[in-house]
Amino acid sequence: MTSTELTATSSGTSGTSLRIPGPATPYQGDIARYWDGEARPVNLRLGDVDGLYHHHYGIGEVDHAALGDAEDSESEKKLIAELHRLESAQAEFLLGHLGDIGRDDTLVDAGCGRGGSMVMAHQRFGCKVEGVTLSAKQAAFANNRARELRIQDHVRARVCNMLAMPFATGEAAASWNNESSMYVDLQDLFAEHARVLGVGGRYVTITGCWNPRYGQPSKWVSQINAHFECNIHSRREYLRAMADNRLVPQAVVDLTPDTLPYWELRATSSLVTGIEDAFINSYKDGSFQYLLIAADRV
């Protein structure tokens, strides 16, 4: 594993230089460059609603009363606020499956993005939250936001490879991937989560996965892979890799019906990116599923 050095700037990750693990493969280097250069307005405009910046999708029924009249001059602003409410509801649902977390515990967000879920986790549990991302741009954003909220002593993002996290064996009480597991090999990923989790610790993922009952990844799943430069796994692969790495599922929740309203609403907004139809069609034809899996480390 090579190392690179991240030097802080006014918008950097800290007041000192940090020695960090670099990407393990050329592909991960490509992913780091992808997210460092990502400039779609959707995540920032949604996060601007209340300062929680996510990199995932939403669940729940749309509150049409909150949207108001489509002819209202504030209609687009209200629609964006509603999309963001559904995003945060998704994060709350994930955090609700982490189990009994105390103020002295450490949580790990693998693939933390701009840090919205880390902030929510600290606000909910009062504990330390460590995030990892391949993107220096995302880590700098997350750490700057933690300083703005004066929680930098409890919430931190690091630029590193989630397959070789800089945490001691058994250090974490719980860990999660929120729509970030499609960028790595699942056997390697779950082996690393099993290492950093203490025995009895909880791992949770929310992810899109292709449905083995469909037979093979559909054309819609292939479009999503190409759009995000990722490799979506099957539901079967998740469960097999967990079993191989001492992670025993305690809950498997199909969130597909719960995420469709988010996508159908987003498709009517100014934030469309061109991938909305692939999500909607694949969820409807059953080739793609949106799952939460919570597992205990044994």
PDB file of C-alpha atoms in Angstrom:
ATOM      1  CA  MET A   1       0.000   0.000   0.000  1.00  0.00           C
ATOM      2  CA  THR A   2       1.450   3.319  -1.026  1.00  0.00           C
ATOM      3  CA  SER A   3       0.997   6.506   0.959  1.00  0.00           C
ATOM      4  CA  THR A   4       0.231  10.028  -0.080  1.00  0.00           C
ATOM      5  CA  GLU A   5       0.290  13.165   1.986  1.00  0.00           C
ATOM      6  CA  LEU A   6      -2.708  15.443   2.302  1.00  0.00           C
ATOM      7  CA  THR A   7      -1.710  18.978   3.245  1.00  0.00           C
ATOM      8  CA  ALA A   8      -4.342  21.218   4.786  1.00  0.00           C
ATOM      9  CA  THR A   9      -5.466  24.445   3.190  1.00  0.00           C
ATOM     10  CA  SER A  10      -8.056  26.956   4.315  1.00  0.00           C
ATOM     11  CA  SER A  11     -10.719  24.490   3.203  1.00  0.00           C
ATOM     12  CA  GLY A  12      -8.701  21.374   3.928  1.00  0.00           C
ATOM     13  CA  THR A  13      -9.162  18.550   6.341  1.00  0.00           C
ATOM     14  CA  SER A  14      -7.227  19.799   9.342  1.00  0.00           C
ATOM     15  CA  GLY A  15      -4.589  22.183  10.600  1.00  0.00           C
ATOM     16  CA  THR A  16      -1.760  19.694  10.024  1.00  0.00           C
ATOM     17  CA  SER A  17      -0.458  17.423   7.292  1.00  0.00           C
ATOM     18  CA  LEU A  18      -1.793  13.887   7.489  1.00  0.00           C
ATOM     19  CA  ARG A  19      -0.153  10.751   6.123  1.00  0.00           C
ATOM     20  CA  ILE A  20      -2.868   8.656   4.543  1.00  0.00           C
ATOM     21  CA  PRO A  21      -3.208   5.397   2.567  1.00  0.00           C
ATOM     22  CA  GLY A  22      -3.588   6.017  -1.142  1.00  0.00           C
ATOM     23  CA  PRO A  23      -5.908   4.169  -3.552  1.00  0.00           C
ATOM     24  CA  ALA A  24      -5.042   0.476  -3.777  1.00  0.00           C
ATOM     25  CA  THR A  25      -5.794   0.044  -7.484  1.00  0.00           C
ATOM     26  CA  PRO A  26      -5.926   2.164 -10.653  1.00  0.00           C
ATOM     27  CA  TYR A  27      -9.714   1.794 -10.551  1.00  0.00           C
ATOM     28  CA  GLN A  28      -9.883   3.356  -7.106  1.00  0.00           C
ATOM     29  CA  GLY A  29      -7.693   6.165  -8.400  1.00  0.00           C
ATOM     30  CA  ASP A  30     -10.280   6.689 -11.140  1.00  0.00           C
ATOM     31  CA  ILE A  31     -13.060   6.786  -8.539  1.00  0.00           C
ATOM     32  CA  ALA A  32     -11.154   9.339  -6.470  1.00  0.00           C
ATOM     33  CA  ARG A  33     -10.778  11.531  -9.550  1.00  0.00           C
ATOM     34  CA  TYR A  34     -14.446  11.057 -10.448  1.00  0.00           C
ATOM     35  CA  TRP A  35     -15.672  12.337  -7.074  1.00  0.00           C
ATOM     36  CA  ASP A  36     -13.026  15.046  -6.831  1.00  0.00           C
ATOM     37  CA  GLY A  37     -14.278  16.368 -10.155  1.00  0.00           C
ATOM     38  CA  GLU A  38     -17.996  15.741  -9.570  1.00  0.00           C
ATOM     39  CA  ALA A  39     -19.838  19.003 -10.088  1.00  0.00           C
ATOM     40  CA  ARG A  40     -23.512  18.047 -10.386  1.00  0.00           C
ATOM     41  CA  PRO A  41     -25.620  20.530  -8.419  1.00  0.00           C
ATOM     42  CA  VAL A  42     -28.027  17.967  -6.976  1.00  0.00           C
ATOM     43  CA  ASN A  43     -26.156  17.078  -3.766  1.00  0.00           C
ATOM     44  CA  LEU A  44     -25.170  20.649  -2.928  1.00  0.00           C
ATOM     45  CA  ARG A  45     -28.584  22.167  -3.613  1.00  0.00           C
ATOM     46  CA  LEU A  46     -30.301  19.554  -1.481  1.00  0.00           C
ATOM     47  CA  GLY A  47     -27.760  19.952   1.316  1.00  0.00           C
ATOM     48  CA  ASP A  48     -28.142  23.725   1.292  1.00  0.00           C
ATOM     49  CA  VAL A  49     -31.657  23.223   2.698  1.00  0.00           C
ATOM     50  CA  ASP A  50     -30.338  22.614   6.229  1.00  0.00           C
ATOM     51  CA  GLY A  51     -26.595  22.049   6.002  1.00  0.00           C
ATOM     52  CA  LEU A  52     -26.689  18.232   5.882  1.00  0.00           C
ATOM     53  CA  TYR A  53     -24.922  17.199   2.685  1.00  0.00           C
ATOM     54  CA  HIS A  54     -25.703  13.657   1.569  1.00  0.00           C
ATOM     55  CA  HIS A  55     -24.561  11.456  -1.294  1.00  0.00           C
ATOM     56  CA  HIS A  56     -27.456   9.010  -1.333  1.00  0.00           C
ATOM     57  CA  TYR A  57     -31.147   8.814  -2.189  1.00  0.00           C
ATOM     58  CA  GLY A  58     -34.373   9.049  -0.243  1.00  0.00           C
ATOM     59  CA  ILE A  59     -37.197   6.941   1.134  1.00  0.00           C
ATOM     60  CA  GLY A  60     -40.773   7.600   2.187  1.00  0.00           C
ATOM     61  CA  GLU A  61     -44.006   8.987   0.867  1.00  0.00           C
ATOM     62  CA  VAL A  62     -43.939  12.424  -0.701  1.00  0.00           C
ATOM     63  CA  ASP A  63     -45.705  15.109   1.325  1.00  0.00           C
ATOM     64  CA  HIS A  64     -47.699  16.675  -1.487  1.00  0.00           C
ATOM     65  CA  ALA A  65     -49.129  19.306   0.853  1.00  0.00           C
ATOM     66  CA  ALA A  66     -45.582  20.562   1.451  1.00  0.00           C
ATOM     67  CA  LEU A  67     -45.035  20.923  -2.285  1.00  0.00           C
ATOM     68  CA  GLY A  68     -47.916  23.361  -2.675  1.00  0.00           C
ATOM     69  CA  ASP A  69     -49.156  24.608  -6.031  1.00  0.00           C
ATOM     70  CA  ALA A  70     -46.967  23.896  -9.063  1.00  0.00           C
ATOM     71  CA  GLU A  71     -47.608  27.471 -10.221  1.00  0.00           C
ATOM     72  CA  ASP A  72     -46.213  28.865  -6.976  1.00  0.00           C
ATOM     73  CA  SER A  73     -42.993  30.861  -7.494  1.00  0.00           C
ATOM     74  CA  GLU A  74     -41.506  28.878  -4.586  1.00  0.00           C
ATOM     75  CA  SER A  75     -42.507  25.477  -6.004  1.00  0.00           C
ATOM     76  CA  GLU A  76     -39.007  24.418  -7.045  1.00  0.00           C
ATOM     77  CA  LYS A  77     -37.580  25.428  -3.683  1.00  0.00           C
ATOM     78  CA  LYS A  78     -40.271  23.404  -1.927  1.00  0.00           C
ATOM     79  CA  LEU A  79     -39.627  20.393  -4.168  1.00  0.00           C
ATOM     80  CA  ILE A  80     -35.910  20.466  -3.354  1.00  0.00           C
ATOM     81  CA  ALA A  81     -36.699  20.700   0.364  1.00  0.00           C
ATOM     82  CA  GLU A  82     -38.967  17.668   0.054  1.00  0.00           C
ATOM     83  CA  LEU A  83     -36.324  15.633  -1.773  1.00  0.00           C
ATOM     84  CA  HIS A  84     -33.860  16.507   0.978  1.00  0.00           C
ATOM     85  CA  ARG A  85     -36.346  15.491   3.687  1.00  0.00           C
ATOM     86  CA  LEU A  86     -36.587  12.056   2.039  1.00  0.00           C
ATOM     87  CA  GLU A  87     -32.771  11.827   1.890  1.00  0.00           C
ATOM     88  CA  SER A  88     -32.459  12.532   5.591  1.00  0.00           C
ATOM     89  CA  ALA A  89     -35.246  10.039   6.336  1.00  0.00           C
ATOM     90  CA  GLN A  90     -33.126   7.397   4.605  1.00  0.00           C
ATOM     91  CA  ALA A  91     -30.114   8.253   6.774  1.00  0.00           C
ATOM     92  CA  GLU A  92     -32.236   8.176   9.932  1.00  0.00           C
ATOM     93  CA  PHE A  93     -33.546   4.750   8.939  1.00  0.00           C
ATOM     94  CA  LEU A  94     -29.981   3.457   8.579  1.00  0.00           C
ATOM     95  CA  LEU A  95     -28.869   4.974  11.901  1.00  0.00           C
ATOM     96  CA  GLY A  96     -31.880   3.419  13.583  1.00  0.00           C
ATOM     97  CA  HIS A  97     -30.466  -0.032  12.787  1.00  0.00           C
ATOM     98  CA  LEU A  98     -27.054   0.544  14.397  1.00  0.00           C
ATOM     99  CA  GLY A  99     -28.227  -0.743  17.768  1.00  0.00           C
ATOM    100  CA  ASP A 100     -27.444   0.566  21.246  1.00  0.00           C
ATOM    101  CA  ILE A 101     -24.720   3.199  20.762  1.00  0.00           C
ATOM    102  CA  GLY A 102     -23.181   5.070  23.694  1.00  0.00           C
ATOM    103  CA  ARG A 103     -21.411   8.418  23.873  1.00  0.00           C
ATOM    104  CA  ASP A 104     -18.038   6.705  24.320  1.00  0.00           C
ATOM    105  CA  ASP A 105     -18.399   4.553  21.216  1.00  0.00           C
ATOM    106  CA  THR A 106     -16.772   5.046  17.812  1.00  0.00           C
ATOM    107  CA  LEU A 107     -18.731   4.702  14.581  1.00  0.00           C
ATOM    108  CA  VAL A 108     -17.266   4.316  11.091  1.00  0.00           C
ATOM    109  CA  ASP A 109     -18.877   5.637   7.891  1.00  0.00           C
ATOM    110  CA  ALA A 110     -17.153   3.874   4.979  1.00  0.00           C
ATOM    111  CA  GLY A 111     -17.603   6.053   1.912  1.00  0.00           C
ATOM    112  CA  CYS A 112     -18.726   9.095   3.887  1.00  0.00           C
ATOM    113  CA  GLY A 113     -19.103  11.568   1.029  1.00  0.00           C
ATOM    114  CA  ARG A 114     -19.612  15.116   2.257  1.00  0.00           C
ATOM    115  CA  GLY A 115     -20.441  13.891   5.753  1.00  0.00           C
ATOM    116  CA  GLY A 116     -24.186  14.393   6.224  1.00  0.00           C
ATOM    117  CA  SER A 117     -24.750  10.992   7.836  1.00  0.00           C
ATOM    118  CA  MET A 118     -21.768  11.471  10.158  1.00  0.00           C
ATOM    119  CA  VAL A 119     -23.230  14.728  11.470  1.00  0.00           C
ATOM    120  CA  MET A 120     -26.603  13.055  11.974  1.00  0.00           C
ATOM    121  CA  ALA A 121     -25.000  10.119  13.792  1.00  0.00           C
ATOM    122  CA  HIS A 122     -23.158  12.406  16.208  1.00  0.00           C
ATOM    123  CA  GLN A 123     -26.295  14.458  16.814  1.00  0.00           C
ATOM    124  CA  ARG A 124     -28.254  11.284  17.531  1.00  0.00           C
ATOM    125  CA  PHE A 125     -25.751   9.359  19.687  1.00  0.00           C
ATOM    126  CA  GLY A 126     -23.289  11.990  20.916  1.00  0.00           C
ATOM    127  CA  CYS A 127     -20.386   9.711  20.001  1.00  0.00           C
ATOM    128  CA  LYS A 128     -17.272   9.890  17.847  1.00  0.00           C
ATOM    129  CA  VAL A 129     -17.809   9.319  14.120  1.00  0.00           C
ATOM    130  CA  GLU A 130     -14.971   8.573  11.716  1.00  0.00           C
ATOM    131  CA  GLY A 131     -15.515   8.716   7.967  1.00  0.00           C
ATOM    132  CA  VAL A 132     -13.380   7.526   5.077  1.00  0.00           C
ATOM    133  CA  THR A 133     -13.528   8.508   1.417  1.00  0.00           C
ATOM    134  CA  LEU A 134     -11.219   8.306  -1.579  1.00  0.00           C
ATOM    135  CA  SER A 135     -12.076  11.899  -2.454  1.00  0.00           C
ATOM    136  CA  ALA A 136      -9.921  14.627  -0.902  1.00  0.00           C
ATOM    137  CA  LYS A 137     -12.543  17.154  -2.031  1.00  0.00           C
ATOM    138  CA  GLN A 138     -15.303  15.352  -0.132  1.00  0.00           C
ATOM    139  CA  ALA A 139     -13.186  14.916   3.007  1.00  0.00           C
ATOM    140  CA  ALA A 140     -12.230  18.605   3.015  1.00  0.00           C
ATOM    141  CA  PHE A 141     -15.898  19.576   2.671  1.00  0.00           C
ATOM    142  CA  ALA A 142     -16.986  17.227   5.485  1.00  0.00           C
ATOM    143  CA  ASN A 143     -14.280  18.427   7.869  1.00  0.00           C
ATOM    144  CA  ASN A 144     -14.950  22.070   7.108  1.00  0.00           C
ATOM    145  CA  ARG A 145     -18.631  21.485   7.864  1.00  0.00           C
ATOM    146  CA  ALA A 146     -17.721  19.774  11.163  1.00  0.00           C
ATOM    147  CA  ARG A 147     -15.673  22.840  12.143  1.00  0.00           C
ATOM    148  CA  GLU A 148     -18.569  25.132  11.263  1.00  0.00           C
ATOM    149  CA  LEU A 149     -20.801  23.072  13.564  1.00  0.00           C
ATOM    150  CA  ARG A 150     -18.065  22.970  16.259  1.00  0.00           C
ATOM    151  CA  ILE A 151     -18.106  19.190  16.338  1.00  0.00           C
ATOM    152  CA  GLN A 152     -14.659  18.643  14.787  1.00  0.00           C
ATOM    153  CA  ASP A 153     -13.504  16.849  17.947  1.00  0.00           C
ATOM    154  CA  HIS A 154     -16.175  14.220  17.347  1.00  0.00           C
ATOM    155  CA  VAL A 155     -16.666  14.048  13.570  1.00  0.00           C
ATOM    156  CA  ARG A 156     -13.790  13.570  11.131  1.00  0.00           C
ATOM    157  CA  ALA A 157     -13.354  12.455   7.529  1.00  0.00           C
ATOM    158  CA  ARG A 158     -10.125  10.932   6.221  1.00  0.00           C
ATOM    159  CA  VAL A 159      -8.921  10.351   2.696  1.00  0.00           C
ATOM    160  CA  CYS A 160      -8.215   6.649   2.528  1.00  0.00           C
ATOM    161  CA  ASN A 161      -9.183   3.304   1.110  1.00  0.00           C
ATOM    162  CA  MET A 162     -12.166   1.661   2.825  1.00  0.00           C
ATOM    163  CA  LEU A 163     -10.515  -1.718   2.201  1.00  0.00           C
ATOM    164  CA  ALA A 164      -7.629  -0.738   4.493  1.00  0.00           C
ATOM    165  CA  MET A 165      -9.089   1.607   7.092  1.00  0.00           C
ATOM    166  CA  PRO A 166      -6.786   3.304   9.622  1.00  0.00           C
ATOM    167  CA  PHE A 167      -8.579   1.923  12.673  1.00  0.00           C
ATOM    168  CA  ALA A 168      -7.499  -0.613  15.251  1.00  0.00           C
ATOM    169  CA  THR A 169      -8.967  -4.100  15.219  1.00  0.00           C
ATOM    170  CA  GLY A 170     -12.240  -4.087  17.159  1.00  0.00           C
ATOM    171  CA  GLU A 171     -12.238  -0.285  17.533  1.00  0.00           C
ATOM    172  CA  ALA A 172     -15.710   0.387  16.134  1.00  0.00           C
ATOM    173  CA  ALA A 173     -19.006  -0.296  17.878  1.00  0.00           C
ATOM    174  CA  ALA A 174     -20.808  -0.022  14.527  1.00  0.00           C
ATOM    175  CA  SER A 175     -20.029   0.783  10.913  1.00  0.00           C
ATOM    176  CA  TRP A 176     -21.884   1.302   7.686  1.00  0.00           C
ATOM    177  CA  ASN A 177     -21.832   1.797   3.926  1.00  0.00           C
ATOM    178  CA  ASN A 178     -24.562   4.038   2.584  1.00  0.00           C
ATOM    179  CA  GLU A 179     -24.655   3.487  -1.184  1.00  0.00           C
ATOM    180  CA  SER A 180     -20.888   3.102  -1.394  1.00  0.00           C
ATOM    181  CA  SER A 181     -20.341  -0.670  -1.487  1.00  0.00           C
ATOM    182  CA  MET A 182     -20.717  -0.897  -5.272  1.00  0.00           C
ATOM    183  CA  TYR A 183     -17.224   0.551  -5.694  1.00  0.00           C
ATOM    184  CA  VAL A 184     -15.361  -2.363  -4.081  1.00  0.00           C
ATOM    185  CA  ASP A 185     -15.108  -6.146  -3.899  1.00  0.00           C
ATOM    186  CA  LEU A 186     -17.560  -7.308  -1.232  1.00  0.00           C
ATOM    187  CA  GLN A 187     -15.315 -10.033   0.199  1.00  0.00           C
ATOM    188  CA  ASP A 188     -12.558  -7.473   0.788  1.00  0.00           C
ATOM    189  CA  LEU A 189     -15.012  -4.898   2.131  1.00  0.00           C
ATOM    190  CA  PHE A 190     -16.716  -7.165   4.648  1.00  0.00           C
ATOM    191  CA  ALA A 191     -13.407  -8.637   5.799  1.00  0.00           C
ATOM    192  CA  GLU A 192     -12.308  -5.100   6.686  1.00  0.00           C
ATOM    193  CA  HIS A 193     -15.559  -4.238   8.458  1.00  0.00           C
ATOM    194  CA  ALA A 194     -15.308  -7.500  10.415  1.00  0.00           C
ATOM    195  CA  ARG A 195     -11.783  -6.476  11.437  1.00  0.00           C
ATOM    196  CA  VAL A 196     -12.610  -2.962  12.686  1.00  0.00           C
ATOM    197  CA  LEU A 197     -15.830  -4.030  14.443  1.00  0.00           C
ATOM    198  CA  GLY A 198     -15.768  -5.419  17.946  1.00  0.00           C
ATOM    199  CA  VAL A 199     -17.465  -8.759  18.519  1.00  0.00           C
ATOM    200  CA  GLY A 200     -21.181  -8.015  18.717  1.00  0.00           C
ATOM    201  CA  GLY A 201     -20.728  -4.817  16.714  1.00  0.00           C
ATOM    202  CA  ARG A 202     -23.305  -3.911  14.106  1.00  0.00           C
ATOM    203  CA  TYR A 203     -22.724  -3.380  10.387  1.00  0.00           C
ATOM    204  CA  VAL A 204     -25.435  -1.780   8.226  1.00  0.00           C
ATOM    205  CA  THR A 205     -25.610  -1.121   4.525  1.00  0.00           C
ATOM    206  CA  ILE A 206     -28.227   0.493   2.345  1.00  0.00           C
ATOM    207  CA  THR A 207     -27.538  -0.296  -1.279  1.00  0.00           C
ATOM    208  CA  GLY A 208     -28.940  -0.838  -4.700  1.00  0.00           C
ATOM    209  CA  CYS A 209     -28.376  -4.393  -5.924  1.00  0.00           C
ATOM    210  CA  TRP A 210     -29.490  -6.386  -8.911  1.00  0.00           C
ATOM    211  CA  ASN A 211     -32.075  -9.061  -8.305  1.00  0.00           C
ATOM    212  CA  PRO A 212     -30.809 -12.645  -8.905  1.00  0.00           C
ATOM    213  CA  ARG A 213     -34.357 -13.680  -9.784  1.00  0.00           C
ATOM    214  CA  TYR A 214     -34.097 -11.457 -12.859  1.00  0.00           C
ATOM    215  CA  GLY A 215     -31.252 -13.661 -14.092  1.00  0.00           C
ATOM    216  CA  GLN A 216     -28.531 -11.146 -14.928  1.00  0.00           C
ATOM    217  CA  PRO A 217     -28.028  -7.379 -14.530  1.00  0.00           C
ATOM    218  CA  SER A 218     -30.613  -5.647 -16.715  1.00  0.00           C
ATOM    219  CA  LYS A 219     -29.905  -2.932 -19.288  1.00  0.00           C
ATOM    220  CA  TRP A 220     -31.047  -0.395 -16.680  1.00  0.00           C
ATOM    221  CA  VAL A 221     -28.510  -1.673 -14.149  1.00  0.00           C
ATOM    222  CA  SER A 222     -25.823  -1.479 -16.838  1.00  0.00           C
ATOM    223  CA  GLN A 223     -26.771   2.155 -17.467  1.00  0.00           C
ATOM    224  CA  ILE A 224     -26.465   2.951 -13.753  1.00  0.00           C
ATOM    225  CA  ASN A 225     -23.055   1.260 -13.631  1.00  0.00           C
ATOM    226  CA  ALA A 226     -21.843   3.312 -16.590  1.00  0.00           C
ATOM    227  CA  HIS A 227     -23.241   6.567 -15.209  1.00  0.00           C
ATOM    228  CA  PHE A 228     -21.530   6.256 -11.819  1.00  0.00           C
ATOM    229  CA  GLU A 229     -18.501   4.199 -12.949  1.00  0.00           C
ATOM    230  CA  CYS A 230     -19.427   1.533 -10.404  1.00  0.00           C
ATOM    231  CA  ASN A 231     -20.084  -2.217 -10.299  1.00  0.00           C
ATOM    232  CA  ILE A 232     -23.462  -3.042  -8.763  1.00  0.00           C
ATOM    233  CA  HIS A 233     -23.509  -6.400  -6.966  1.00  0.00           C
ATOM    234  CA  SER A 234     -26.372  -8.873  -6.665  1.00  0.00           C
ATOM    235  CA  ARG A 235     -28.358  -9.394  -3.477  1.00  0.00           C
ATOM    236  CA  ARG A 236     -26.965 -12.934  -3.314  1.00  0.00           C
ATOM    237  CA  GLU A 237     -23.373 -11.628  -3.372  1.00  0.00           C
ATOM    238  CA  TYR A 238     -24.035  -9.413  -0.338  1.00  0.00           C
ATOM    239  CA  LEU A 239     -25.408 -12.228   1.764  1.00  0.00           C
ATOM    240  CA  ARG A 240     -22.709 -14.699   0.717  1.00  0.00           C
ATOM    241  CA  ALA A 241     -19.856 -12.267   1.406  1.00  0.00           C
ATOM    242  CA  MET A 242     -21.297 -11.394   4.817  1.00  0.00           C
ATOM    243  CA  ALA A 243     -21.550 -15.067   5.759  1.00  0.00           C
ATOM    244  CA  ASP A 244     -17.937 -15.580   4.690  1.00  0.00           C
ATOM    245  CA  ASN A 245     -16.761 -12.747   6.936  1.00  0.00           C
ATOM    246  CA  ARG A 246     -18.459 -13.329  10.298  1.00  0.00           C
ATOM    247  CA  LEU A 247     -21.300 -10.868   9.648  1.00  0.00           C
ATOM    248  CA  VAL A 248     -24.654 -12.457  10.461  1.00  0.00           C
ATOM    249  CA  PRO A 249     -27.702 -10.627   9.031  1.00  0.00           C
ATOM    250  CA  GLN A 250     -30.264  -9.593  11.623  1.00  0.00           C
ATOM    251  CA  ALA A 251     -32.526  -7.664   9.247  1.00  0.00           C
ATOM    252  CA  VAL A 252     -33.000  -7.507   5.487  1.00  0.00           C
ATOM    253  CA  VAL A 253     -35.467  -4.788   4.498  1.00  0.00           C
ATOM    254  CA  ASP A 254     -36.646  -4.275   0.916  1.00  0.00           C
ATOM    255  CA  LEU A 255     -36.864  -0.498   0.533  1.00  0.00           C
ATOM    256  CA  THR A 256     -37.640  -0.575  -3.190  1.00  0.00           C
ATOM    257  CA  PRO A 257     -41.273   0.592  -2.826  1.00  0.00           C
ATOM    258  CA  ASP A 258     -40.118   3.262  -0.365  1.00  0.00           C
ATOM    259  CA  THR A 259     -37.541   4.811  -2.680  1.00  0.00           C
ATOM    260  CA  LEU A 260     -39.681   4.990  -5.830  1.00  0.00           C
ATOM    261  CA  PRO A 261     -41.525   8.171  -4.695  1.00  0.00           C
ATOM    262  CA  TYR A 262     -38.160   9.928  -4.288  1.00  0.00           C
ATOM    263  CA  TRP A 263     -37.106   9.063  -7.833  1.00  0.00           C
ATOM    264  CA  GLU A 264     -40.445   9.924  -9.376  1.00  0.00           C
ATOM    265  CA  LEU A 265     -40.375  13.313  -7.652  1.00  0.00           C
ATOM    266  CA  ARG A 266     -36.749  13.971  -8.595  1.00  0.00           C
ATOM    267  CA  ALA A 267     -37.567  13.228 -12.241  1.00  0.00           C
ATOM    268  CA  THR A 268     -39.890  16.266 -12.223  1.00  0.00           C
ATOM    269  CA  SER A 269     -37.287  18.647 -10.778  1.00  0.00           C
ATOM    270  CA  SER A 270     -34.596  20.871 -12.269  1.00  0.00           C
ATOM    271  CA  LEU A 271     -31.977  18.535 -10.767  1.00  0.00           C
ATOM    272  CA  VAL A 272     -32.364  15.714 -13.272  1.00  0.00           C
ATOM    273  CA  THR A 273     -29.087  14.099 -14.302  1.00  0.00           C
ATOM    274  CA  GLY A 274     -30.384  11.740 -16.985  1.00  0.00           C
ATOM    275  CA  ILE A 275     -30.230   8.598 -14.872  1.00  0.00           C
ATOM    276  CA  GLU A 276     -33.652   8.907 -13.231  1.00  0.00           C
ATOM    277  CA  ASP A 277     -35.485   6.724 -15.776  1.00  0.00           C
ATOM    278  CA  ALA A 278     -32.986   3.872 -15.312  1.00  0.00           C
ATOM    279  CA  PHE A 279     -33.680   3.799 -11.573  1.00  0.00           C
ATOM    280  CA  ILE A 280     -37.448   4.085 -11.968  1.00  0.00           C
ATOM    281  CA  ASN A 281     -37.713   1.457 -14.707  1.00  0.00           C
ATOM    282  CA  SER A 282     -35.389  -1.055 -13.003  1.00  0.00           C
ATOM    283  CA  TYR A 283     -37.215  -0.750  -9.693  1.00  0.00           C
ATOM    284  CA  LYS A 284     -40.542  -1.237 -11.439  1.00  0.00           C
ATOM    285  CA  ASP A 285     -39.518  -4.243 -13.545  1.00  0.00           C
ATOM    286  CA  GLY A 286     -37.911  -5.976 -10.549  1.00  0.00           C
ATOM    287  CA  SER A 287     -34.391  -6.151 -11.952  1.00  0.00           C
ATOM    288  CA  PHE A 288     -33.012  -3.760  -9.322  1.00  0.00           C
ATOM    289  CA  GLN A 289     -33.696  -3.594  -5.595  1.00  0.00           C
ATOM    290  CA  TYR A 290     -32.980  -1.105  -2.818  1.00  0.00           C
ATOM    291  CA  LEU A 291     -32.113  -2.950   0.389  1.00  0.00           C
ATOM    292  CA  LEU A 292     -31.070  -2.358   3.960  1.00  0.00           C
ATOM    293  CA  ILE A 293     -29.059  -5.204   5.474  1.00  0.00           C
ATOM    294  CA  ALA A 294     -28.070  -5.074   9.156  1.00  0.00           C
ATOM    295  CA  ALA A 295     -25.624  -7.696  10.397  1.00  0.00           C
ATOM    296  CA  ASP A 296     -23.842  -8.467  13.666  1.00  0.00           C
ATOM    297  CA  ARG A 297     -20.153  -9.301  13.897  1.00  0.00           C
ATOM    298  CA  VAL A 298     -19.722 -12.727  15.520  1.00  0.00           C
TER     299      VAL A 298
END
